[in-house]
Coordinates of C-alpha atoms and ligand atoms in Angstrom, one line a residue:
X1 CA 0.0 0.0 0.0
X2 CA 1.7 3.6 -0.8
X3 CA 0.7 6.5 1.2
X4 CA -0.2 9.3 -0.3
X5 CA -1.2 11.1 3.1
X6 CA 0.2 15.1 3.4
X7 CA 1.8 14.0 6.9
X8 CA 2.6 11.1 8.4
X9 CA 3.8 10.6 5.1
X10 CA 5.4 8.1 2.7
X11 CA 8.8 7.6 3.9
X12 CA 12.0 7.3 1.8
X13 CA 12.9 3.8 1.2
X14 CA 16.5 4.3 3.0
X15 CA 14.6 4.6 6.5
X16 CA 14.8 1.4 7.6
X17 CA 18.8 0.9 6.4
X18 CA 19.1 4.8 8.1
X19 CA 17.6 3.6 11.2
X20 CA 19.4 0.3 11.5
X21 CA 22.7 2.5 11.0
X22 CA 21.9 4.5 14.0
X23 CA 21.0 1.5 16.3
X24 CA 24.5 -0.4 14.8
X25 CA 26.7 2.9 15.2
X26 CA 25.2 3.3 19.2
X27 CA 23.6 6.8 18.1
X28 CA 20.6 6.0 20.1
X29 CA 22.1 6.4 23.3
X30 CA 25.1 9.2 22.8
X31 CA 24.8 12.1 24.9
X32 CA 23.1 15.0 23.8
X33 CA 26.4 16.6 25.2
X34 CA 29.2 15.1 23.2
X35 CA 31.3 15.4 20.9
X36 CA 29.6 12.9 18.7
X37 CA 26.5 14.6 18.7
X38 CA 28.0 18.4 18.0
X39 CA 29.8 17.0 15.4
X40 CA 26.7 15.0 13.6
X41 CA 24.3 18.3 14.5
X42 CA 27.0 20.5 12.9
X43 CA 27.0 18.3 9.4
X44 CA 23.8 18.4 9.5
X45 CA 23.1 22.1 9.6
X46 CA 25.4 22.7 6.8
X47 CA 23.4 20.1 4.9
X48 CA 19.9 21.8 5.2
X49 CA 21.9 24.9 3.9
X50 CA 23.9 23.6 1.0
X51 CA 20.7 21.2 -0.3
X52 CA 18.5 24.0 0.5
X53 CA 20.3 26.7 -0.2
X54 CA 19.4 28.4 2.6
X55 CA 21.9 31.5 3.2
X56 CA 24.9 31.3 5.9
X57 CA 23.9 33.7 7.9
X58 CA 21.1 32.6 8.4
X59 CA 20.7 30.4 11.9
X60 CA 19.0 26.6 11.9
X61 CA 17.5 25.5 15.0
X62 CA 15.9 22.3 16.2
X63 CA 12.9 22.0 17.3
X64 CA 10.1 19.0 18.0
X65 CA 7.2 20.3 15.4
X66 CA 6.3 23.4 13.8
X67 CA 3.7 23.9 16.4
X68 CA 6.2 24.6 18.0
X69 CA 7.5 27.6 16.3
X70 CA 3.9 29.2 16.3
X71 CA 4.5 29.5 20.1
X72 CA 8.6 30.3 20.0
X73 CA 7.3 33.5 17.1
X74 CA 5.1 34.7 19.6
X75 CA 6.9 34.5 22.7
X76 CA 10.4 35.8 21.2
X77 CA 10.0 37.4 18.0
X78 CA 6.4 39.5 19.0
X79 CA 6.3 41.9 21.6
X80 CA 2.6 42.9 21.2
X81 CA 1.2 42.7 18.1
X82 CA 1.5 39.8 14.9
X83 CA -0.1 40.3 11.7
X84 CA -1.6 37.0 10.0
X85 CA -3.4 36.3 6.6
X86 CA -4.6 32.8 5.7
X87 CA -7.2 30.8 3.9
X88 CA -7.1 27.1 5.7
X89 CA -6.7 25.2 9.0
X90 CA -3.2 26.2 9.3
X91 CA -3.0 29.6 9.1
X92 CA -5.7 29.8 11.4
X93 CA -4.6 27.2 14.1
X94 CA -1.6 29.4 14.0
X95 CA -3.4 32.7 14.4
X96 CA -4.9 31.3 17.0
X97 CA -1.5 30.2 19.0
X98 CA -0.3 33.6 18.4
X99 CA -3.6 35.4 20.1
X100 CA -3.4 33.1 23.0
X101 CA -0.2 34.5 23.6
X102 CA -0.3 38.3 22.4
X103 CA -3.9 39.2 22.2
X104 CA -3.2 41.9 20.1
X105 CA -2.7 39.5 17.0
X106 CA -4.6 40.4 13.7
X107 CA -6.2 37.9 11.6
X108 CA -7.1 38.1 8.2
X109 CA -8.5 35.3 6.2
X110 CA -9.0 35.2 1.7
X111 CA -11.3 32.6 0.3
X112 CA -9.2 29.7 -1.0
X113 CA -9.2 31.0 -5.2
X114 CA -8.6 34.1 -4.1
X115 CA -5.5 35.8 -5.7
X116 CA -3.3 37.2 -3.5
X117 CA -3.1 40.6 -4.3
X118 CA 0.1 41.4 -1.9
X119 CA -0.3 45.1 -2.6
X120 CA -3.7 45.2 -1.1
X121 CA -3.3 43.3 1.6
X122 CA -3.7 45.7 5.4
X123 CA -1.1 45.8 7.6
X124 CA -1.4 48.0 10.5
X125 CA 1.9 50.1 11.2
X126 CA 1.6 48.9 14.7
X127 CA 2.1 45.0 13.4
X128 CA 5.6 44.1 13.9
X129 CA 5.6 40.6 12.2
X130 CA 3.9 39.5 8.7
X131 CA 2.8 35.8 9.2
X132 CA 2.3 33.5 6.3
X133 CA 1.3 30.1 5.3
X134 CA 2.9 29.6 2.1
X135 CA 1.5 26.2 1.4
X136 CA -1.8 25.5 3.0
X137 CA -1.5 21.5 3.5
X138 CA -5.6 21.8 4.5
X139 CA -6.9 23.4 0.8
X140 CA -3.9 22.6 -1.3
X141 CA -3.4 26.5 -2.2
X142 CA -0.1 28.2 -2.0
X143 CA 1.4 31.6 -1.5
X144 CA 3.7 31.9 -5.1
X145 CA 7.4 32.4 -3.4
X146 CA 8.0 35.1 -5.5
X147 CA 5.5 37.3 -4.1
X148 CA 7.2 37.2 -0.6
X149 CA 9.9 38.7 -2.2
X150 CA 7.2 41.5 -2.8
X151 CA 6.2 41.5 0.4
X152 CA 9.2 42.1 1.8
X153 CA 10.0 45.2 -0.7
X154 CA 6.8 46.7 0.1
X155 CA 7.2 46.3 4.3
X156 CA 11.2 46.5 4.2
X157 CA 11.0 47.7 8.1
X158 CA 8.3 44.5 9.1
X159 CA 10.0 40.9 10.1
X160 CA 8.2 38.0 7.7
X161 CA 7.6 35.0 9.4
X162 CA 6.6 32.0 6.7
X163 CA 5.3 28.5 7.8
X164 CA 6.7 26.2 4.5
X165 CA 5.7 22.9 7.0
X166 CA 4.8 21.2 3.6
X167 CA 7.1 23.1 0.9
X168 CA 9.9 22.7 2.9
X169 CA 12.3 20.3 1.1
X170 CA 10.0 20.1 -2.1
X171 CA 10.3 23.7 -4.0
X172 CA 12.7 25.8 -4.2
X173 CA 12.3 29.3 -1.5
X174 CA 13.5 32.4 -1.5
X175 CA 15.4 32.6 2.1
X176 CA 16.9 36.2 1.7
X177 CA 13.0 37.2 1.4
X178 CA 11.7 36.6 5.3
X179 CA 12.9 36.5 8.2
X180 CA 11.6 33.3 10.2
X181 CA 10.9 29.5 8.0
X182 CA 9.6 26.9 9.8
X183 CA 8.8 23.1 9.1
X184 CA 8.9 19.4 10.2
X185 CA 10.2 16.6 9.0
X186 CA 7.4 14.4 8.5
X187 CA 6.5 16.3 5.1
X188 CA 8.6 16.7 2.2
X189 CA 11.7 15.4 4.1
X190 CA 10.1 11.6 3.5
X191 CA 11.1 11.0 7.0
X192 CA 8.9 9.8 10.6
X193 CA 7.5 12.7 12.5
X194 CA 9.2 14.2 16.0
X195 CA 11.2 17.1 14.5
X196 CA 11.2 20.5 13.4
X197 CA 13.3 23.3 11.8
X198 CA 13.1 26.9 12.5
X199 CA 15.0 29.1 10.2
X200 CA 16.3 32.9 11.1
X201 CA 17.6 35.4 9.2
X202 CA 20.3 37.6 11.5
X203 CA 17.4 40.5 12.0
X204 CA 15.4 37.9 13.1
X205 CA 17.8 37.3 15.8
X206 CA 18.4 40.6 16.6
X207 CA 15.1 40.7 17.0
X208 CA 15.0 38.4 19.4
X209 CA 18.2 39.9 21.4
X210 CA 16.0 43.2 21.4
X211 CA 13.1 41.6 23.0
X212 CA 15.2 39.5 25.5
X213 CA 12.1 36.7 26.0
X214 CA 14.3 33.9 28.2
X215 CA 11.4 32.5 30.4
X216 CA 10.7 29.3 28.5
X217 CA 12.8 26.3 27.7
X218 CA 12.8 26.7 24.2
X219 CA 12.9 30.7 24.1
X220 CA 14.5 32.0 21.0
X221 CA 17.6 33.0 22.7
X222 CA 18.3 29.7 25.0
X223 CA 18.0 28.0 21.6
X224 CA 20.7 29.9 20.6
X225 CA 22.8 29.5 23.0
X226 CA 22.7 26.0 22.9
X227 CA 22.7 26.0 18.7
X228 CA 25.9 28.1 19.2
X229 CA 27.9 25.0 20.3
X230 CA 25.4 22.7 17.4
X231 CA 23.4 21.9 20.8
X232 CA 19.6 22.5 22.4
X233 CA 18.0 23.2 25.4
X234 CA 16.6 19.6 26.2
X235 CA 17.7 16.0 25.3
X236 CA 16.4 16.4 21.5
X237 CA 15.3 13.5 19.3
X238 CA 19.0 12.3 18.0
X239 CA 17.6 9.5 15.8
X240 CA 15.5 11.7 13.8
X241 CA 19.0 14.4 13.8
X242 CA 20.5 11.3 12.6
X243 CA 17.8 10.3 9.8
X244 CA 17.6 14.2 8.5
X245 CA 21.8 13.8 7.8
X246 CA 22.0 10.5 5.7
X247 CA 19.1 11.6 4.3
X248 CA 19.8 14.9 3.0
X249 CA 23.6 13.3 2.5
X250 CA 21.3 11.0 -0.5
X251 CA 18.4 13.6 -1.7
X252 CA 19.3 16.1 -4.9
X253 CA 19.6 19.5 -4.7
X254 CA 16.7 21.7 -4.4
X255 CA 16.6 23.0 -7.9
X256 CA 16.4 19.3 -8.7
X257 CA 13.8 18.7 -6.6
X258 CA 11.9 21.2 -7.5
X259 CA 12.1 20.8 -11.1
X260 CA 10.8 16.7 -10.7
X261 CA 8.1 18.1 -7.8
X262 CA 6.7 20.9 -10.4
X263 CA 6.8 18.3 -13.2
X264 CA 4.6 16.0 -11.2
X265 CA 2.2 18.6 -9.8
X266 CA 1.3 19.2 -13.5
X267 CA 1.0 15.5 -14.7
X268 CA -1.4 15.2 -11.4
X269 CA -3.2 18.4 -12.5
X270 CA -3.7 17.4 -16.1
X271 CA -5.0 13.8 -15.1
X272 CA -7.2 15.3 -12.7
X273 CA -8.8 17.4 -15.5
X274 CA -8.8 14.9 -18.1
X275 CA -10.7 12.6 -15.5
X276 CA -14.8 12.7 -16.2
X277 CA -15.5 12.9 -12.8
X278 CA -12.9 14.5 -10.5
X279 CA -12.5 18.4 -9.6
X280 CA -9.4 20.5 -7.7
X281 CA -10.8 21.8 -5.0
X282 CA -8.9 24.9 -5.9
X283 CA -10.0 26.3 -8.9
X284 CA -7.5 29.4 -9.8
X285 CA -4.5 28.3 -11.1
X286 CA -2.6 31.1 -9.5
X287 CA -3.1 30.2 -6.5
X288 CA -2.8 26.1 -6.3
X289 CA 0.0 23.9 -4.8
X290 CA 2.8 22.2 -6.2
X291 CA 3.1 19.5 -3.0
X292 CA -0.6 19.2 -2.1
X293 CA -3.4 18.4 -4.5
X294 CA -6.9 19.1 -3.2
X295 CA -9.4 16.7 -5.0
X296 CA -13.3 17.2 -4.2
X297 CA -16.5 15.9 -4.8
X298 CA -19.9 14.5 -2.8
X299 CA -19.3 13.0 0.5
X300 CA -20.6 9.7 -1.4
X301 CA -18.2 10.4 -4.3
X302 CA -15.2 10.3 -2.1
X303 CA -15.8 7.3 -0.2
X304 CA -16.4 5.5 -3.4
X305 CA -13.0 7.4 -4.6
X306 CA -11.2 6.1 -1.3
X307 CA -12.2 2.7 -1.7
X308 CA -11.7 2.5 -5.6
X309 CA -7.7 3.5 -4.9
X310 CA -7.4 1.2 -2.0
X311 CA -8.4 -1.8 -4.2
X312 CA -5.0 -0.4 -6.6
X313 CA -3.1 -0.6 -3.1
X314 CA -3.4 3.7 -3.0
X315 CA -3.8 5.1 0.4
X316 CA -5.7 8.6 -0.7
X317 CA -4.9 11.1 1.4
X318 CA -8.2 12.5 3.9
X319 CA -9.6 16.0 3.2
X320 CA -8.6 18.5 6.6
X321 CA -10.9 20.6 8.6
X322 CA -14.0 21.8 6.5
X323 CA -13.2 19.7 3.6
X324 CA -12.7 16.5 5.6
X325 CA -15.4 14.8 4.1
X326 CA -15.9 16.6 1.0
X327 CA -12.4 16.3 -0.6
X328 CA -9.2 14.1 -0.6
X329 CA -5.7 15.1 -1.2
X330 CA -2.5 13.8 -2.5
X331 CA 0.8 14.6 -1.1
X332 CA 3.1 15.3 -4.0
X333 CA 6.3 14.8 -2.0
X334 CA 9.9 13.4 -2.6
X335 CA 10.2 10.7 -0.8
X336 CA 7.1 8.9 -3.5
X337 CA 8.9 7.5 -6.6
X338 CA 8.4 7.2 -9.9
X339 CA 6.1 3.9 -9.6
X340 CA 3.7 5.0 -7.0
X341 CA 3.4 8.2 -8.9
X342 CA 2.5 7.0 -12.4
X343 CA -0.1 4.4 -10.6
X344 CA -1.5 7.6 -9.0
X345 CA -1.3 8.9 -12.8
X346 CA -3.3 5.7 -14.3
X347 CA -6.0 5.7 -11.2
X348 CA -6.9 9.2 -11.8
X349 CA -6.7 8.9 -15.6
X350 CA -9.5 6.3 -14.7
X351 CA -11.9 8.5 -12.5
Ligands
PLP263 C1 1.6 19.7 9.2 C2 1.6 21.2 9.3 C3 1.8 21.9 10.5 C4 1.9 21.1 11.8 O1 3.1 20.4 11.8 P1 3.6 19.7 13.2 O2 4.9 19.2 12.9 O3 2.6 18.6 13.4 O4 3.5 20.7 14.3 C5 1.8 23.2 10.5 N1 1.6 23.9 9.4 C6 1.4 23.3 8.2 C7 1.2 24.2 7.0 C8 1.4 21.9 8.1 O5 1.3 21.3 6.9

């Protein structure tokens, strides 16, 4: 059976040699404190930036989920007031986070075809950080990359915070363009879930330095710290450290990545339109994903869809929040390869 769920996900094939590695090389038990580790957490930071291409100033830090960095932007990086504009689940479980802990948090929503019209979008002078979601894993839309580079020319003075949880590793991003990326592993990495990234640009720590937050374990400037000397604040999860190196030791570089991701979006596209009976869920072009393909139809519809694939040993993904019933997705990540993809290809083709 192949997953095609947007997280959990498919996991590369390697895992399982990866994990047996670890176990074999006594990994599971080093100390969060040694050598060993600072060394392995060291290689693995300049991984993420050379496959990524994520700048060298720029500052990686570990953390357990990107839940997690919807609390560590509001305790460190907001003093009063965060400015957030979304159209799914995420955005809005994350706007949410963020008012629990600085009430003062603005929330804006667009309808899922919307265009994003960056230009016209409110943003009170009193906002001191621009949240996004650039891909919304719950409607399978996306923020174009490009257009944070916009953002950022048109609010030079604002910090951008961007969640790329299910982007991250799949398309290409434009780091120099915000402030604050965050992910987990679980996504386009192909790996098992139980670790995060966060991403800062230097004003983003400054930021940080500026406020002075140190009352949690995992405030912005204890992780840094700790990240100074490749550590963190508590015992961290050392397999999955372990899994992220020998993986990104095997994957291609981004642009490659992208270029095979974007390639595959479109072929998923064009079978969904050439099916008689399925519809995107996301109707402007502009505005859909390259990593998550939003499928919907009747409740009846996909049951019967769900079923149908299962019988071709395909695990659809399940629609999220309003569209749990109503829609199904496919994760268009890495980790699937070639033959999963074209039986996805020939199942929809058949719809
Ligand atoms: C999956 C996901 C999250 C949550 O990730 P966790 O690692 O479970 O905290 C947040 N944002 C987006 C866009 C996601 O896809």
């Amino acid at each position: 059976m192949t997953t095609f769920f947007p997280g959990p996900s498919r996991v590369y094939p390697q895992i399982a040699t990866f994990m047996q590695e670890a176990f074999d090389k006594g990994i599971l038990s080093i100390s969060h404190r040694s050598e060993t580790f600072n060394a392995m957490s060291e290689k693995t930071v300049g991984l993420l930036k050379n496959k990524l291409n994520i700048p060298d100033n720029y500052t990686i830090y570990y953390t357990s989920s990107a839940t997690e960095s919807w609390e560590i932007i509001a305790q460190s990086l907001t003093k009063n007031q965060s400015v957030h504009f979304f159209s799914g689940a995420f955005g809005e479980k994350w706007f949410d986070y963020a008012q629990k802990l600085r009430p003062n948090a603005i929330g804006n929503t667009f309808e899922i075809n919307a265009d994003h019209n960056i230009e016209e979008w409110n943003i009170a002078a009193t906002a001191e950080i621009i949240s996004i979601t650039q891909n919304e894993t719950s409607n399978g839309t996306q923020i174009r990359p490009q257009l944070i580079q916009q953002l950022r020319e048109q609010h030079p003075e604002k910090l951008i915070a961007v969640d790329v949880t299910s982007s991250l590793a799949g398309i290409s991003l434009p780091f120099e363009a915000a402030d604050v990326w965050y992910g987990s592993v679980q996504k386009c990495f192909g790996m098992p879930a139980g670790l995060g990234l966060l991403i800062c640009s230097p004003r983003a720590v400054a930021r940080a330095k500026e406020i002075a937050d140190r009352k949690h374990y995992n405030s912005l400037l204890i992780l840094d710290d700790n990240i100074q000397k490749w550590q963190t604040s508590c015992t961290p999860n050392v397999l999955a450290i372990y899994l992220l190196m020998r993986v990104l030791e095997t994957i291609p570089s981004i642009e490659e990545t992208d270029k095979m991701i974007k390639a595959r979006a479109k072929a998923y596209y064009e079978a969904v339109k050439e099916s008689k009976t399925l519809m995107t869920l996301v109707e402007n072009i502009a505005v859909r994903s390259d990593t998550i393909i939003a499928i919907k139809g009747s409740k009846e519809q996909v049951l019967e869809w769900k079923a149908s694939a299962k019988n071709e040993n395909i695990l659809l993904g399940a629609g999220y929040g309003k569209w749990k019933e109503t829609s199904f997705r496919i994760a268009n990540f890495p980790a699937l390869q070639q033959d999963e993809v074209q039986a996805m290809l020939v199942w929809l083709a058949k719809q």
